[in-house]
Coordinates of C-alpha atoms and ligand atoms in Angstrom, one line a residue:
M422 CA 0.0 0.0 0.0
E423 CA 1.2 3.5 -0.8
A424 CA 1.1 6.5 1.6
G425 CA -2.1 7.8 0.0
D426 CA -3.8 4.4 0.5
W427 CA -2.8 4.6 4.2
D428 CA -4.0 8.2 4.4
R429 CA -7.4 7.3 3.1
K430 CA -7.6 4.3 5.5
Y431 CA -6.7 6.5 8.5
A432 CA -9.0 9.4 7.4
G433 CA -12.0 7.0 7.3
K434 CA -11.9 6.4 11.0
E435 CA -11.6 8.4 14.2
L436 CA -8.9 6.1 15.4
L437 CA -7.8 3.2 13.3
W438 CA -5.8 1.4 16.1
S439 CA -6.1 1.6 19.8
V440 CA -4.7 4.3 22.1
E441 CA -3.2 1.5 24.2
P442 CA 0.2 0.1 23.2
N443 CA 0.3 -3.3 21.5
R444 CA 0.2 -5.9 24.3
F445 CA 3.4 -7.6 23.1
V446 CA 5.2 -4.3 23.0
A447 CA 4.1 -3.4 26.5
E448 CA 4.9 -6.9 27.9
G449 CA 8.3 -7.1 26.1
L450 CA 9.6 -3.6 26.8
A451 CA 8.2 -2.7 30.2
G452 CA 11.4 -3.9 31.9
L453 CA 13.8 -2.1 29.6
P454 CA 15.6 1.0 31.1
P455 CA 14.6 4.0 29.0
G456 CA 17.0 5.6 26.5
R457 CA 16.7 6.7 22.9
A458 CA 14.1 5.0 20.7
L459 CA 13.1 4.9 17.1
D460 CA 9.5 3.7 16.3
L461 CA 9.3 2.7 12.6
A462 CA 5.9 3.0 11.0
C463 CA 4.4 4.5 14.1
G464 CA 0.9 4.9 12.8
E465 CA -1.2 7.0 15.2
G466 CA 1.6 6.6 17.8
R467 CA 0.1 4.3 20.4
N468 CA 3.5 2.6 21.1
A469 CA 5.6 5.8 20.8
L470 CA 3.4 7.6 23.2
W471 CA 3.5 4.7 25.7
L472 CA 7.3 4.6 25.4
A473 CA 7.5 8.4 26.0
S474 CA 5.3 8.1 29.0
R475 CA 7.9 5.6 30.4
G476 CA 10.8 8.1 30.0
W477 CA 12.0 7.1 26.5
R478 CA 13.2 9.9 24.1
V479 CA 11.3 8.7 21.0
R480 CA 11.5 9.6 17.3
A481 CA 8.5 8.1 15.5
V482 CA 8.3 7.8 11.7
D483 CA 5.5 7.0 9.3
F484 CA 4.8 7.9 5.7
S485 CA 1.0 8.6 6.3
S486 CA 0.7 12.3 7.1
V487 CA -2.8 11.7 8.3
A488 CA -1.6 9.2 10.9
V489 CA 1.2 11.4 12.0
S490 CA -1.1 14.5 12.4
R491 CA -3.4 12.4 14.6
A492 CA -0.4 11.2 16.6
R493 CA 0.7 14.8 17.1
E494 CA -2.8 15.7 18.3
L495 CA -2.7 12.8 20.8
D496 CA 0.7 13.9 22.0
R497 CA -0.5 17.0 23.9
E498 CA 2.8 17.5 25.8
G499 CA 4.9 17.2 22.6
A500 CA 6.8 14.2 24.2
V501 CA 7.6 12.5 20.9
E502 CA 9.5 13.8 17.8
W503 CA 7.2 12.9 14.9
E504 CA 8.3 12.6 11.3
V505 CA 6.6 11.9 8.0
A506 CA 8.9 9.9 5.9
D507 CA 9.0 6.8 3.6
L508 CA 11.1 4.2 5.4
T509 CA 12.2 2.6 2.2
R510 CA 14.2 5.8 1.5
Y511 CA 15.0 6.8 5.0
P512 CA 18.4 8.1 6.2
F513 CA 18.7 5.7 9.1
P514 CA 21.0 6.7 12.0
V515 CA 23.9 4.4 12.6
A516 CA 24.8 3.0 16.1
E517 CA 22.6 5.6 17.9
E518 CA 19.4 4.0 19.2
D519 CA 18.9 2.0 22.4
L520 CA 15.6 0.7 21.0
V521 CA 14.3 0.2 17.5
L522 CA 10.6 -0.8 17.4
V523 CA 8.9 -2.3 14.3
S524 CA 5.2 -3.0 15.0
Y525 CA 3.0 -4.3 12.2
L526 CA 5.0 -2.9 9.2
H527 CA 4.2 -5.1 6.2
L528 CA 6.2 -4.7 3.0
P529 CA 7.4 -7.1 0.3
P530 CA 10.8 -8.8 1.0
E531 CA 12.8 -6.5 -1.2
P532 CA 12.2 -3.3 0.8
M533 CA 11.6 -5.2 4.1
R534 CA 14.9 -7.1 4.3
P535 CA 17.2 -4.0 3.7
L536 CA 15.0 -1.9 6.0
L537 CA 15.5 -4.5 8.8
A538 CA 19.3 -4.5 8.1
D539 CA 19.2 -0.6 8.4
A540 CA 17.2 -0.9 11.6
A541 CA 19.7 -3.3 13.0
R542 CA 22.6 -1.0 12.2
A543 CA 20.8 1.9 13.9
L544 CA 21.2 0.3 17.3
A545 CA 23.8 1.5 19.7
P546 CA 26.0 -1.2 21.4
G547 CA 23.7 -3.3 23.6
G548 CA 20.5 -1.8 22.0
T549 CA 17.3 -3.8 21.4
L550 CA 15.4 -4.4 18.3
F551 CA 11.7 -5.3 19.0
F552 CA 9.7 -6.6 16.0
V553 CA 6.1 -7.7 16.0
G554 CA 3.9 -8.3 12.9
H555 CA 1.2 -10.5 11.3
D556 CA 2.6 -14.0 10.7
L557 CA 2.3 -15.9 7.4
E558 CA 0.5 -18.7 9.3
N559 CA -2.6 -16.5 9.7
L560 CA -3.5 -17.3 6.1
E561 CA -4.3 -20.9 7.0
H562 CA -4.5 -21.1 10.8
G563 CA -5.2 -17.5 12.1
T564 CA -7.1 -14.4 11.4
G565 CA -6.6 -10.7 10.4
G566 CA -3.8 -8.8 8.8
P567 CA -2.9 -8.6 5.2
Q568 CA -3.9 -11.5 3.0
D569 CA -0.9 -11.2 0.6
P570 CA 1.7 -13.9 1.6
D571 CA 4.5 -11.6 0.2
V572 CA 4.1 -9.1 3.0
L573 CA 3.5 -11.4 5.9
H574 CA 6.3 -12.4 8.3
T575 CA 7.9 -15.4 9.7
P576 CA 10.3 -15.5 12.7
E577 CA 12.9 -17.1 10.6
A578 CA 12.9 -14.4 7.8
V579 CA 12.9 -11.5 10.3
A580 CA 15.7 -13.0 12.4
G581 CA 17.6 -13.8 9.2
A582 CA 17.4 -10.1 8.1
L583 CA 18.9 -8.7 11.4
E584 CA 22.5 -8.9 10.4
G585 CA 25.0 -8.7 13.3
L586 CA 22.4 -8.9 16.1
E587 CA 22.1 -11.6 18.7
I588 CA 18.6 -13.1 18.5
V589 CA 17.0 -13.3 21.9
R590 CA 13.5 -14.4 20.8
A591 CA 12.2 -15.5 17.4
E592 CA 8.8 -17.1 17.8
R593 CA 5.1 -17.1 17.0
V594 CA 2.7 -15.7 19.5
T595 CA -1.1 -15.5 19.5
R596 CA -3.7 -12.9 20.3
Q597 CA -7.4 -13.7 20.7
V598 CA -9.5 -11.7 18.2
G599 CA -13.2 -12.6 18.9
E600 CA -13.4 -16.4 18.5
R601 CA -10.2 -16.8 16.5
A602 CA -6.5 -16.5 17.4
A603 CA -4.4 -14.1 15.4
I604 CA -0.8 -15.3 15.0
D605 CA 2.1 -12.8 15.2
T606 CA 5.8 -13.1 14.4
L607 CA 7.7 -11.8 17.5
V608 CA 11.4 -11.2 17.3
V609 CA 13.7 -9.6 19.9
A610 CA 17.3 -9.0 19.1
R611 CA 20.2 -7.3 20.7
A612 CA 23.2 -5.4 19.3
P613 CA 26.6 -6.7 20.6
G614 CA 28.9 -4.8 22.9
A615 CA 26.7 -3.5 25.8
Ligands
SAM907 C1 -0.7 -1.6 10.6 S1 -0.1 0.0 10.8 C2 0.9 -0.1 12.3 C3 1.0 1.2 13.0 C4 1.8 1.1 14.4 N1 3.1 0.6 14.2 C5 1.0 0.3 15.4 O1 1.4 -0.8 15.7 O2 0.0 0.8 15.8 C6 1.2 0.1 9.5 C7 1.8 1.4 9.3 O3 2.9 1.3 8.4 C8 3.0 2.6 7.7 N2 3.8 2.3 6.5 C9 3.7 1.4 5.6 N3 4.7 1.5 4.7 C10 5.5 2.5 5.1 C11 6.7 3.0 4.5 N4 7.2 2.6 3.4 N5 7.3 4.1 5.2 C12 6.7 4.5 6.4 N6 5.6 4.0 6.9 C13 5.0 3.0 6.3 C14 1.5 2.9 7.4 O4 1.3 4.2 7.1 C15 0.9 2.5 8.7 O5 0.7 3.6 9.6

């Protein structure tokens, strides 16, 4: 989907996602000491705002200007640095971030793999990369998310793209959505040299 498609999707609803952070993000990152964080494809900012409320200095990027304006409105205290940019052409920082978060970003392998490699290189020594997204297995055994297999994730593919990082977790996790379970890829990785 292009930025304009996402803009239309966001514009059609008051709030497309929840105000609360994703539950895996909250569970997985609550114990991490705050530092500098980069939220990739932040959407309306639910995770970035949660991180900022916990003391993180957050830069949050998304190519939908509608989503980012909404995030800015929610961020009444101006706690997060918001940026509208296409992550497939983004000047990633190198060795600067204590946390890089990727939550439900779905792109075909060609932009996705190099983007993950850039995200890995953005981590400072000892920094954490946290990835969650709809898993390929949803097509047969789960529910929700994109229906195009090309943009769905597997723990193996995500972990394999994180060059130079130590893989701490690479697994499938489930969320109950109504009567069905949605299957997510969850990967946590760490940069060497803490
Ligand atoms: C499913 S939403 C997830 C939003 C947020 N991470 C969350 O978990 O609430 C996917 C987001 O990816 C953004 N996105 C998709 N492709 C992008 C790209 N190439 N550059 C920047 N953002 C992109 C969309 O605009 C959308 O906000």
